[in-house]
Amino acid sequence: MESRYKSYHSIEKLPELVGETVTINGWVHNITGKGKLQFIQMRDGSGFVQCVVFKGNVSEEVFEQCKQLAQEASVSITGTVRAEERSATGVEVDVQSVRIWQIPTEQYPITPKEHGIEFLMEHRHLWLRSTRQHAIMRIRAAVAKAIRDFFDGNGFKLQDSPILTPNACEGTSTLFETKYFDLGNAYLSQSGQLYAEATAMALGKVYTFGPTFRAEKSKTKRHLTEFWMVEPEMAYFDLNDDMDLAEDLVEYIVQYCLQTCQRELAVMGRDISKLEKVRRPFHRMSYTEAVEWLNANNVKLNKKNEDGTETQYDFPWGEDFGAPQEEAIMSQFEKPCIIHRYPTEVKAFYMKRDPENEKVVMAMDMLAPEGAGEIIGGSQREDNHDLLLERILHEQLPQEAFQWYLDLRKYGSVPHSGFGLGLERTVKWISGAEHIREVIPFPRMIYRIVP
RNA sequence: UCCGACUUAGCUCAGCUGGUUAGAGCAUCUGACUGUUAAUCAGAGGGUCCACAGUUCAAGUCUGUGAGUCGGAGCCA
């Protein structure tokens, strides 16, 4: 699509414009001088390019203007695109003229040298300009686009779930609470799933894609208090259909990023060959098989005793997996692995029990390789009114708050399934970022809400 | 919430068994340089040693309390 406003050129298109005169609107990423030669690293959001000024080739005035430039000065540079094999993108720009918009009067805080994470987080609003963060944000945009394209192209309808909700969705997590006029307290949604079940009964296949909130005091490199999650919900899908869809989605996202984010993945130093292996079918095993594998491979469960010492146990059936178990299981795989049919006691009330084994529910989690951990959690939902009510009462949830949800099982109840995929965890895995705080522009964490 | 660590120049850090004037690299400023991209070389300026209390002739250094941050665990996407 041609822009009506295109009186300038984006840096990412410069390799197609060798020999032409272009104008770049951007910022000075870095500047180094060498006497009569100035090198200006320019960025414009689409990419980075080096602009070169030689004193003998421009007027005295232009050369002096360039010498005044400082890191993060905003400037429009007009010059000729020249093929240059020493450049990473294959081109450079020979400067003809510059228009200076602003030169910072104070030193830009983030220098090309090393910085600590605390300092960078304090300056997150500026840190986003650096090459690595720039690459991550473009990968994030690609992942989000792949998700929307995948669902839109497969007959799903986007249906937004409310963010302000009257009750705890799963009844387990700690939620952010706020006053809601005269109606008491409202909570920031931790999942759009229950509402997606309602819209799925109206539209067949739906997905909700938006922010979710968890007030848990999690403090790890894969937790945020505010994160984005896409949650498809499908009428007439059983657990196998659900797992098939999850595999299709993840394969599509990874392949889309491989096609469209080569430069960004290179900036991240990402091992592309690992991502290229993410092809269907993924691995699958039941929870019970996973427990048997753990015990067969001598992966013990460490538990602290009262005196502070640790004792190792065989992993007991019925206990939920922690990070050590997930890592051990995934260490054997190069592709994602779906673990399904978890013990009823460790999973949410709305999950359908396995008709062949009352002790497990039709739940599934997808674990990503390379230590990325859980990126998807989903299940087939309980579609029987009486069994669902029984679970609600058993979990001591307020029945009246779930009346509308129970209604879905009274009027044309059907088997249905869905899952949630964490956007940030997926971006972290694909990009190879060390910490989840790097893959969202302004992370919200237990000890940080600024900037 | 639990366990552990850290806090010294704008940034990243060093600073020994407590000792008299507080250290480096980078950044900034000045000068040199036509191939730099974390440029190099020469010079200059730059400090509430997180806060409070204590021990001591003497505290950046030892002790206590508090604050902030980081790392790990649990919870989960």
Short mmCIF file of C-alpha atoms (C1' of nucleotides) in Angstrom, two decimals:
data_model
loop_
_atom_site.label_atom_id
_atom_site.label_comp_id
_atom_site.label_asym_id
_atom_site.label_seq_id
_atom_site.Cartn_x
_atom_site.Cartn_y
_atom_site.Cartn_z
CA MET A 1 0.00 0.00 0.00
CA GLU A 2 1.50 3.33 -1.06
CA SER A 3 1.31 6.03 1.54
CA ARG A 4 -0.02 9.43 0.59
CA TYR A 5 2.42 10.90 3.08
CA LYS A 6 5.52 9.37 1.54
CA SER A 7 7.76 12.32 0.91
CA TYR A 8 10.53 10.39 2.63
CA HIS A 9 11.92 6.86 2.52
CA SER A 10 12.03 4.14 5.14
CA ILE A 11 15.48 2.78 5.85
CA GLU A 12 14.43 -0.84 5.36
CA LYS A 13 13.66 -0.05 1.69
CA LEU A 14 17.02 1.60 0.92
CA PRO A 15 18.66 -1.51 -0.60
CA GLU A 16 16.10 -1.18 -3.43
CA LEU A 17 17.03 2.47 -4.04
CA VAL A 18 20.76 2.35 -4.80
CA GLY A 19 21.80 5.38 -6.81
CA GLU A 20 18.74 7.42 -5.87
CA THR A 21 18.49 10.51 -3.72
CA VAL A 22 16.42 9.91 -0.61
CA THR A 23 15.34 11.71 2.54
CA ILE A 24 15.35 9.84 5.83
CA ASN A 25 13.36 11.13 8.80
CA GLY A 26 14.86 9.70 11.91
CA TRP A 27 17.15 9.91 14.89
CA VAL A 28 20.90 9.75 15.38
CA HIS A 29 21.59 6.33 16.86
CA ASN A 30 25.28 7.01 17.27
CA ILE A 31 27.82 9.34 15.74
CA THR A 32 31.55 8.96 15.36
CA GLY A 33 33.88 11.48 13.84
CA LYS A 34 37.24 11.02 12.23
CA GLY A 35 38.50 14.47 11.39
CA LYS A 36 37.16 15.36 7.99
CA LEU A 37 34.91 12.29 7.96
CA GLN A 38 31.73 11.86 10.00
CA PHE A 39 29.75 8.66 10.39
CA ILE A 40 26.15 9.09 11.47
CA GLN A 41 24.26 5.92 12.40
CA MET A 42 20.64 6.72 11.65
CA ARG A 43 17.53 4.89 12.74
CA ASP A 44 13.97 5.60 11.68
CA GLY A 45 12.03 2.75 13.26
CA SER A 46 12.16 0.56 10.18
CA GLY A 47 15.89 -0.04 10.39
CA PHE A 48 19.38 1.35 10.78
CA VAL A 49 21.71 2.84 8.17
CA GLN A 50 25.06 4.61 8.24
CA CYS A 51 25.22 8.07 6.71
CA VAL A 52 28.64 9.38 5.69
CA VAL A 53 29.77 12.99 5.46
CA PHE A 54 33.17 13.88 3.99
CA LYS A 55 34.23 17.46 4.42
CA GLY A 56 35.41 17.76 0.84
CA ASN A 57 32.08 16.66 -0.60
CA VAL A 58 29.69 19.02 1.19
CA SER A 59 29.53 22.71 2.01
CA GLU A 60 31.23 24.00 5.15
CA GLU A 61 27.77 24.68 6.61
CA VAL A 62 26.49 21.12 6.14
CA PHE A 63 29.67 19.63 7.60
CA GLU A 64 29.44 21.89 10.67
CA GLN A 65 25.76 20.95 11.11
CA CYS A 66 26.69 17.27 11.12
CA LYS A 67 29.45 17.82 13.66
CA GLN A 68 26.88 19.34 16.04
CA LEU A 69 24.69 16.25 15.98
CA ALA A 70 24.54 14.13 19.11
CA GLN A 71 23.05 10.79 20.05
CA GLU A 72 19.26 10.81 19.59
CA ALA A 73 19.14 14.15 17.79
CA SER A 74 16.11 14.19 15.50
CA VAL A 75 17.12 14.99 11.98
CA SER A 76 16.08 14.58 8.34
CA ILE A 77 18.96 13.60 6.13
CA THR A 78 18.92 13.89 2.36
CA GLY A 79 21.57 12.00 0.43
CA THR A 80 22.43 9.41 -2.17
CA VAL A 81 22.08 5.68 -1.55
CA ARG A 82 25.31 3.89 -2.36
CA ALA A 83 26.06 0.16 -2.35
CA GLU A 84 28.68 -0.52 0.33
CA GLU A 85 29.90 -4.02 1.05
CA ARG A 86 31.20 -3.06 4.49
CA SER A 87 27.63 -2.26 5.59
CA ALA A 88 25.43 -4.88 7.23
CA THR A 89 22.51 -3.95 5.00
CA GLY A 90 24.71 -3.47 1.93
CA VAL A 91 24.07 0.25 1.60
CA GLU A 92 25.16 3.60 2.98
CA VAL A 93 23.93 7.13 2.41
CA ASP A 94 26.24 9.92 1.24
CA VAL A 95 24.87 13.02 2.92
CA GLN A 96 23.96 16.04 0.82
CA SER A 97 21.97 18.10 3.30
CA VAL A 98 20.46 17.85 6.75
CA ARG A 99 17.49 19.38 8.48
CA ILE A 100 17.92 19.41 12.24
CA TRP A 101 14.71 19.14 14.27
CA GLN A 102 16.23 18.97 17.71
CA ILE A 103 19.62 18.36 19.27
CA PRO A 104 19.36 17.13 22.90
CA THR A 105 20.72 19.68 25.34
CA GLU A 106 21.36 16.98 27.88
CA GLN A 107 23.40 13.85 27.42
CA TYR A 108 21.31 10.87 26.30
CA PRO A 109 21.25 8.50 29.28
CA ILE A 110 21.68 5.25 27.37
CA THR A 111 25.16 5.23 25.88
CA PRO A 112 26.44 2.52 23.53
CA LYS A 113 28.22 1.03 26.53
CA GLU A 114 26.95 -1.50 29.01
CA HIS A 115 24.19 -0.76 31.49
CA GLY A 116 22.61 -2.62 34.37
CA ILE A 117 19.06 -3.90 34.20
CA GLU A 118 17.79 -1.53 36.88
CA PHE A 119 19.02 1.52 34.99
CA LEU A 120 17.61 0.23 31.71
CA MET A 121 14.21 -0.49 33.28
CA GLU A 122 14.11 3.03 34.72
CA HIS A 123 14.69 4.27 31.18
CA ARG A 124 12.42 1.78 29.44
CA HIS A 125 10.81 4.61 27.43
CA LEU A 126 14.23 5.26 25.86
CA TRP A 127 15.60 1.73 25.97
CA LEU A 128 13.00 0.74 23.37
CA ARG A 129 15.07 2.68 20.82
CA SER A 130 18.08 0.39 21.08
CA THR A 131 18.73 -2.25 18.43
CA ARG A 132 17.94 -5.29 20.52
CA GLN A 133 14.72 -3.92 21.99
CA HIS A 134 13.73 -2.62 18.57
CA ALA A 135 14.16 -6.12 17.15
CA ILE A 136 12.13 -7.70 19.95
CA MET A 137 9.24 -5.28 19.47
CA ARG A 138 9.13 -6.03 15.77
CA ILE A 139 9.07 -9.77 16.51
CA ARG A 140 6.27 -9.13 19.00
CA ALA A 141 4.28 -7.32 16.31
CA ALA A 142 4.91 -10.22 13.92
CA VAL A 143 3.72 -12.81 16.46
CA ALA A 144 0.55 -10.81 17.10
CA LYS A 145 -0.10 -10.48 13.38
CA ALA A 146 0.49 -14.19 12.81
CA ILE A 147 -2.03 -14.99 15.54
CA ARG A 148 -4.70 -12.74 14.05
CA ASP A 149 -4.03 -13.94 10.49
CA PHE A 150 -4.21 -17.56 11.58
CA PHE A 151 -7.57 -17.25 13.29
CA ASP A 152 -9.12 -14.83 10.80
CA GLY A 153 -8.07 -17.16 7.99
CA ASN A 154 -9.56 -20.24 9.66
CA GLY A 155 -13.12 -19.09 10.22
CA PHE A 156 -12.71 -17.62 13.70
CA LYS A 157 -14.40 -14.40 14.78
CA LEU A 158 -12.67 -11.98 17.13
CA GLN A 159 -14.86 -11.44 20.18
CA ASP A 160 -13.51 -9.22 22.93
CA SER A 161 -14.08 -10.32 26.50
CA PRO A 162 -14.60 -7.78 29.26
CA ILE A 163 -11.65 -6.68 31.33
CA LEU A 164 -13.72 -5.58 34.32
CA THR A 165 -15.40 -8.64 35.75
CA PRO A 166 -17.60 -9.25 38.77
CA ASN A 167 -15.91 -12.38 40.05
CA ALA A 168 -12.85 -14.55 39.97
CA CYS A 169 -12.77 -16.52 36.75
CA GLU A 170 -11.11 -19.65 37.99
CA GLY A 171 -11.56 -18.84 41.63
CA THR A 172 -7.93 -19.54 42.38
CA SER A 173 -5.65 -16.67 41.41
CA THR A 174 -5.27 -13.44 43.28
CA LEU A 175 -6.90 -10.65 41.30
CA PHE A 176 -6.56 -6.89 41.09
CA GLU A 177 -9.55 -5.34 42.78
CA THR A 178 -11.21 -1.99 42.19
CA LYS A 179 -14.38 -0.18 43.27
CA TYR A 180 -17.21 -0.29 40.77
CA PHE A 181 -19.75 2.50 41.45
CA ASP A 182 -22.57 1.24 43.68
CA LEU A 183 -22.20 -2.38 42.63
CA GLY A 184 -19.37 -3.28 44.95
CA ASN A 185 -16.02 -4.56 43.76
CA ALA A 186 -14.87 -5.38 40.28
CA TYR A 187 -11.79 -7.34 39.28
CA LEU A 188 -9.41 -7.08 36.38
CA SER A 189 -9.88 -10.16 34.25
CA GLN A 190 -7.39 -12.98 34.54
CA SER A 191 -8.89 -14.73 31.51
CA GLY A 192 -11.50 -14.06 28.86
CA GLN A 193 -12.32 -17.75 28.58
CA LEU A 194 -15.69 -17.96 30.32
CA TYR A 195 -17.03 -15.17 28.14
CA ALA A 196 -15.46 -16.75 25.06
CA GLU A 197 -17.46 -19.89 25.83
CA ALA A 198 -20.61 -17.81 25.61
CA THR A 199 -19.62 -16.14 22.33
CA ALA A 200 -18.54 -19.52 20.91
CA MET A 201 -22.08 -20.77 21.46
CA ALA A 202 -23.25 -17.76 19.42
CA LEU A 203 -20.58 -17.72 16.68
CA GLY A 204 -19.09 -21.20 16.58
CA LYS A 205 -15.37 -20.48 16.54
CA VAL A 206 -14.16 -17.35 18.32
CA TYR A 207 -11.01 -15.93 19.80
CA THR A 208 -10.43 -13.24 22.33
CA PHE A 209 -7.11 -11.39 22.32
CA GLY A 210 -6.34 -8.86 24.97
CA PRO A 211 -4.64 -8.01 28.23
CA THR A 212 -5.09 -10.14 31.32
CA PHE A 213 -4.08 -9.48 34.89
CA ARG A 214 -2.71 -11.58 37.70
CA ALA A 215 -2.04 -10.12 41.13
CA GLU A 216 0.07 -13.11 42.15
CA LYS A 217 3.38 -12.00 43.59
CA SER A 218 5.29 -13.93 40.98
CA LYS A 219 8.92 -13.04 40.63
CA THR A 220 10.41 -14.99 37.77
CA LYS A 221 11.64 -14.35 34.24
CA ARG A 222 8.42 -15.69 32.75
CA HIS A 223 5.74 -13.82 34.74
CA LEU A 224 4.15 -10.42 34.35
CA THR A 225 1.22 -8.99 36.30
CA GLU A 226 -0.24 -7.65 33.06
CA PHE A 227 0.18 -9.73 29.92
CA TRP A 228 -1.52 -10.43 26.61
CA MET A 229 -3.23 -13.68 25.90
CA VAL A 230 -5.09 -15.05 22.90
CA GLU A 231 -7.85 -17.48 23.75
CA PRO A 232 -9.65 -19.41 21.01
CA GLU A 233 -12.86 -21.22 21.96
CA MET A 234 -14.57 -23.67 19.64
CA ALA A 235 -17.99 -25.31 19.72
CA TYR A 236 -18.00 -29.01 18.84
CA PHE A 237 -14.23 -29.36 19.46
CA ASP A 238 -13.03 -32.13 21.74
CA LEU A 239 -9.63 -32.31 23.41
CA ASN A 240 -7.94 -33.86 20.38
CA ASP A 241 -9.30 -31.13 18.10
CA ASP A 242 -8.06 -28.59 20.64
CA MET A 243 -4.54 -30.03 20.64
CA ASP A 244 -4.49 -30.19 16.84
CA LEU A 245 -5.45 -26.52 16.66
CA ALA A 246 -2.81 -25.54 19.21
CA GLU A 247 -0.14 -27.29 17.14
CA ASP A 248 -1.33 -25.65 13.93
CA LEU A 249 -1.27 -22.21 15.55
CA VAL A 250 2.18 -22.50 17.07
CA GLU A 251 3.68 -23.93 13.89
CA TYR A 252 2.14 -21.07 11.92
CA ILE A 253 3.45 -18.39 14.29
CA VAL A 254 7.00 -19.74 14.27
CA GLN A 255 7.11 -20.19 10.49
CA TYR A 256 5.68 -16.70 9.96
CA CYS A 257 8.41 -15.20 12.14
CA LEU A 258 11.07 -17.16 10.28
CA GLN A 259 9.79 -15.70 7.02
CA THR A 260 9.33 -12.09 8.10
CA CYS A 261 11.81 -11.47 10.94
CA GLN A 262 15.15 -12.73 9.66
CA ARG A 263 16.95 -9.46 10.40
CA GLU A 264 15.41 -9.21 13.85
CA LEU A 265 16.25 -12.81 14.74
CA ALA A 266 19.82 -12.19 13.55
CA VAL A 267 20.09 -9.14 15.84
CA MET A 268 18.99 -11.38 18.70
CA GLY A 269 21.60 -13.96 17.78
CA ARG A 270 18.82 -16.53 17.61
CA ASP A 271 19.67 -20.04 16.46
CA ILE A 272 17.32 -20.24 13.49
CA SER A 273 17.83 -23.99 13.03
CA LYS A 274 16.06 -24.61 16.35
CA LEU A 275 12.98 -22.73 15.15
CA GLU A 276 13.02 -24.46 11.78
CA LYS A 277 12.43 -27.75 13.58
CA VAL A 278 9.11 -26.51 14.96
CA ARG A 279 6.96 -28.53 12.57
CA ARG A 280 3.94 -30.74 13.19
CA PRO A 281 3.42 -33.18 14.67
CA PHE A 282 4.69 -32.06 18.08
CA HIS A 283 5.30 -34.49 20.89
CA ARG A 284 2.38 -35.56 23.08
CA MET A 285 2.20 -37.51 26.30
CA SER A 286 -0.34 -37.91 29.04
CA TYR A 287 0.36 -36.64 32.52
CA THR A 288 0.50 -40.25 33.70
CA GLU A 289 3.09 -41.11 31.04
CA ALA A 290 5.07 -38.04 32.05
CA VAL A 291 5.12 -39.14 35.70
CA GLU A 292 6.25 -42.62 34.64
CA TRP A 293 9.00 -41.06 32.52
CA LEU A 294 10.18 -38.91 35.42
CA ASN A 295 10.44 -41.87 37.73
CA ALA A 296 12.00 -44.11 35.09
CA ASN A 297 14.64 -41.44 34.52
CA ASN A 298 15.27 -40.87 38.20
CA VAL A 299 14.05 -37.25 38.28
CA LYS A 300 13.27 -36.94 41.97
CA LEU A 301 11.05 -34.53 43.82
CA ASN A 302 12.94 -32.52 46.42
CA LYS A 303 11.00 -31.62 49.53
CA LYS A 304 12.24 -29.68 52.49
CA ASN A 305 11.92 -31.23 55.89
CA GLU A 306 11.17 -29.29 59.06
CA ASP A 307 14.84 -29.28 60.04
CA GLY A 308 15.81 -27.68 56.72
CA THR A 309 17.29 -30.77 55.13
CA GLU A 310 15.95 -32.11 51.85
CA THR A 311 14.63 -35.53 51.06
CA GLN A 312 14.18 -36.92 47.56
CA TYR A 313 11.00 -38.73 46.64
CA ASP A 314 9.77 -40.52 43.56
CA PHE A 315 7.39 -38.15 41.82
CA PRO A 316 3.92 -38.94 43.21
CA TRP A 317 1.00 -39.23 40.83
CA GLY A 318 -1.39 -36.37 41.56
CA GLU A 319 1.16 -33.65 42.21
CA ASP A 320 1.45 -30.79 39.70
CA PHE A 321 4.71 -30.36 37.82
CA GLY A 322 7.10 -27.61 38.82
CA ALA A 323 9.88 -26.04 36.80
CA PRO A 324 12.37 -28.90 37.45
CA GLN A 325 9.95 -31.54 36.14
CA GLU A 326 9.02 -29.52 33.05
CA GLU A 327 12.67 -28.85 32.26
CA ALA A 328 13.58 -32.51 32.66
CA ILE A 329 10.78 -33.63 30.36
CA MET A 330 11.58 -31.01 27.72
CA SER A 331 15.31 -31.70 27.76
CA GLN A 332 14.65 -34.72 25.51
CA PHE A 333 12.72 -32.72 22.88
CA GLU A 334 13.55 -30.16 20.20
CA LYS A 335 9.91 -29.50 19.38
CA PRO A 336 7.10 -28.39 21.67
CA CYS A 337 5.39 -31.08 23.70
CA ILE A 338 1.76 -31.26 24.78
CA ILE A 339 1.03 -32.91 28.11
CA HIS A 340 -2.61 -33.84 28.55
CA ARG A 341 -5.06 -35.40 31.01
CA TYR A 342 -3.88 -33.90 34.30
CA PRO A 343 -5.20 -34.92 37.72
CA THR A 344 -8.57 -33.32 38.41
CA GLU A 345 -7.43 -31.88 41.71
CA VAL A 346 -4.69 -29.65 40.25
CA LYS A 347 -6.81 -28.16 37.47
CA ALA A 348 -9.67 -25.67 37.19
CA PHE A 349 -13.32 -26.46 37.93
CA TYR A 350 -14.58 -25.97 34.37
CA MET A 351 -12.48 -28.72 32.79
CA LYS A 352 -14.28 -31.84 31.60
CA ARG A 353 -13.44 -35.07 33.31
CA ASP A 354 -12.12 -37.90 31.15
CA PRO A 355 -15.05 -40.31 30.61
CA GLU A 356 -12.51 -43.15 30.71
CA ASN A 357 -10.83 -42.04 33.95
CA GLU A 358 -12.59 -39.90 36.55
CA LYS A 359 -9.30 -38.96 38.19
CA VAL A 360 -8.10 -36.85 35.27
CA VAL A 361 -9.51 -33.96 33.28
CA MET A 362 -9.34 -33.28 29.55
CA ALA A 363 -6.72 -30.59 30.01
CA MET A 364 -3.58 -29.93 28.03
CA ASP A 365 -0.51 -27.74 28.40
CA MET A 366 1.98 -27.06 25.65
CA LEU A 367 5.60 -26.72 26.73
CA ALA A 368 8.05 -25.04 24.39
CA PRO A 369 11.62 -26.33 24.03
CA GLU A 370 14.91 -24.61 24.94
CA GLY A 371 13.71 -23.97 28.49
CA ALA A 372 10.91 -21.68 27.36
CA GLY A 373 8.34 -23.57 29.41
CA GLU A 374 4.57 -23.43 29.27
CA ILE A 375 3.13 -21.28 26.51
CA ILE A 376 -0.36 -22.80 26.27
CA GLY A 377 -2.89 -24.05 28.76
CA GLY A 378 -6.24 -25.38 27.59
CA SER A 379 -8.94 -27.98 27.95
CA GLN A 380 -12.17 -29.44 26.82
CA ARG A 381 -14.83 -27.78 28.98
CA GLU A 382 -17.37 -29.49 31.18
CA ASP A 383 -20.58 -29.37 29.14
CA ASN A 384 -22.86 -31.22 31.55
CA HIS A 385 -24.84 -28.81 33.73
CA ASP A 386 -25.07 -30.99 36.81
CA LEU A 387 -21.41 -32.05 36.79
CA LEU A 388 -20.31 -28.45 36.35
CA LEU A 389 -22.52 -27.29 39.22
CA GLU A 390 -21.07 -30.07 41.34
CA ARG A 391 -17.54 -28.80 40.63
CA ILE A 392 -18.52 -25.20 41.40
CA LEU A 393 -19.95 -26.23 44.76
CA HIS A 394 -16.99 -28.49 45.49
CA GLU A 395 -14.59 -25.58 44.90
CA GLN A 396 -16.82 -23.42 47.11
CA LEU A 397 -17.31 -20.86 44.36
CA PRO A 398 -20.33 -18.52 44.51
CA GLN A 399 -23.01 -20.31 42.52
CA GLU A 400 -25.02 -17.18 41.72
CA ALA A 401 -22.03 -15.52 40.06
CA PHE A 402 -21.78 -18.47 37.66
CA GLN A 403 -25.47 -18.67 36.84
CA TRP A 404 -25.03 -17.25 33.36
CA TYR A 405 -22.15 -19.66 32.80
CA LEU A 406 -24.33 -22.59 33.88
CA ASP A 407 -27.02 -21.33 31.48
CA LEU A 408 -24.71 -22.19 28.59
CA ARG A 409 -25.15 -25.85 29.64
CA LYS A 410 -28.92 -25.59 29.80
CA TYR A 411 -29.64 -24.39 26.29
CA GLY A 412 -28.08 -26.51 23.60
CA SER A 413 -24.95 -27.59 25.41
CA VAL A 414 -22.28 -29.07 23.14
CA PRO A 415 -18.76 -30.40 23.57
CA HIS A 416 -16.41 -27.43 23.30
CA SER A 417 -12.79 -26.66 23.91
CA GLY A 418 -10.28 -23.87 23.92
CA PHE A 419 -6.93 -22.72 25.20
CA GLY A 420 -4.94 -19.66 26.10
CA LEU A 421 -1.61 -18.80 24.52
CA GLY A 422 0.57 -16.28 26.33
CA LEU A 423 1.81 -13.69 23.85
CA GLU A 424 4.85 -12.64 25.85
CA ARG A 425 5.97 -16.19 26.62
CA THR A 426 5.71 -17.01 22.93
CA VAL A 427 7.67 -13.89 21.92
CA LYS A 428 10.28 -14.66 24.58
CA TRP A 429 10.74 -18.16 23.23
CA ILE A 430 10.88 -17.20 19.54
CA SER A 431 13.06 -14.12 20.01
CA GLY A 432 15.38 -15.78 22.49
CA ALA A 433 15.00 -12.90 24.96
CA GLU A 434 16.39 -13.65 28.40
CA HIS A 435 13.53 -12.19 30.43
CA ILE A 436 9.84 -11.64 29.78
CA ARG A 437 10.13 -7.97 30.80
CA GLU A 438 12.00 -7.36 27.53
CA VAL A 439 9.21 -8.56 25.25
CA ILE A 440 6.44 -6.09 26.20
CA PRO A 441 6.98 -2.34 25.73
CA PHE A 442 6.12 -1.41 29.30
CA PRO A 443 6.22 -4.43 31.59
CA ARG A 444 4.14 -4.50 34.74
CA MET A 445 5.80 -6.47 37.50
CA ILE A 446 5.47 -6.91 41.21
CA TYR A 447 8.07 -4.25 42.05
CA ARG A 448 7.76 -2.04 39.00
CA ILE A 449 4.97 0.03 37.45
CA VAL A 450 7.12 2.92 36.12
CA PRO A 451 7.51 4.03 33.41
"C1'" U B 1 5.18 -14.82 50.35
"C1'" C B 2 10.02 -17.63 51.24
"C1'" C B 3 15.55 -17.94 50.40
"C1'" G B 4 19.96 -15.29 48.75
"C1'" A B 5 22.72 -11.07 46.88
"C1'" C B 6 23.63 -6.04 45.79
"C1'" U B 7 23.57 -0.35 46.64
"C1'" U B 8 30.75 3.95 45.70
"C1'" A B 9 31.28 9.59 39.57
"C1'" G B 10 26.14 10.33 34.29
"C1'" C B 11 26.96 4.57 33.28
"C1'" U B 12 29.60 -0.23 34.49
"C1'" C B 13 32.50 -1.47 38.46
"C1'" A B 14 37.28 -1.92 41.84
"C1'" G B 15 38.39 -0.43 46.74
"C1'" C B 16 42.63 -6.05 50.87
"C1'" U B 17 43.12 -7.67 58.03
"C1'" G B 18 39.23 -0.30 59.44
"C1'" G B 19 44.24 4.29 58.49
"C1'" U B 20 45.03 10.02 56.87
"C1'" U B 21 44.15 13.41 49.57
"C1'" A B 22 38.27 8.30 46.84
"C1'" G B 23 40.10 4.75 42.02
"C1'" A B 24 39.58 2.68 36.79
"C1'" G B 25 37.10 2.17 32.05
"C1'" C B 26 33.33 4.39 29.35
"C1'" A B 27 30.29 8.89 28.74
"C1'" U B 28 30.84 14.61 28.70
"C1'" C B 29 34.10 18.95 27.25
"C1'" U B 30 38.88 20.60 24.39
"C1'" G B 31 42.44 19.13 20.59
"C1'" A B 32 44.37 15.45 16.51
"C1'" C B 33 42.81 11.99 12.62
"C1'" U B 34 39.31 10.03 5.32
"C1'" G B 35 36.52 4.08 7.11
"C1'" U B 36 34.34 4.35 12.10
"C1'" U B 37 30.12 1.37 13.67
"C1'" A B 38 31.49 -0.21 22.07
"C1'" A B 39 36.81 4.02 17.07
"C1'" U B 40 41.82 5.47 18.69
"C1'" C B 41 45.43 9.00 20.91
"C1'" A B 42 46.49 13.48 24.29
"C1'" G B 43 44.39 16.70 28.06
"C1'" A B 44 40.35 18.62 31.48
"C1'" G B 45 36.11 18.69 34.63
"C1'" G B 46 33.05 15.33 37.50
"C1'" G B 47 31.61 12.13 44.46
"C1'" U B 48 25.41 13.14 50.02
"C1'" C B 49 30.46 6.01 49.18
"C1'" C B 50 21.57 4.32 49.76
"C1'" A B 51 19.52 6.35 54.80
"C1'" C B 52 19.65 6.38 60.09
"C1'" A B 53 21.82 4.63 64.55
"C1'" G B 54 26.01 2.21 66.87
"C1'" U B 55 31.35 0.29 67.81
"C1'" U B 56 36.23 2.89 67.36
"C1'" C B 57 41.47 7.57 68.22
"C1'" A B 58 39.73 6.65 63.13
"C1'" A B 59 34.17 3.74 59.08
"C1'" G B 60 33.24 3.44 51.80
"C1'" U B 61 35.15 -0.81 54.88
"C1'" C B 62 32.64 -3.62 61.11
"C1'" U B 63 27.40 -4.21 63.71
"C1'" G B 64 22.01 -3.25 63.78
"C1'" U B 65 17.53 -1.29 61.63
"C1'" G B 66 15.10 0.64 57.37
"C1'" A B 67 14.58 1.64 52.04
"C1'" G B 68 15.37 0.40 46.98
"C1'" U B 69 16.76 -3.10 43.37
"C1'" C B 70 18.35 -7.78 41.44
"C1'" G B 71 18.52 -13.34 41.28
"C1'" G B 72 16.04 -18.02 42.56
"C1'" A B 73 11.44 -20.76 44.32
"C1'" G B 74 6.08 -21.22 44.44
"C1'" C B 75 1.58 -19.70 41.58
"C1'" C B 76 0.52 -19.69 36.31
"C1'" A B 77 0.05 -17.72 30.04
#
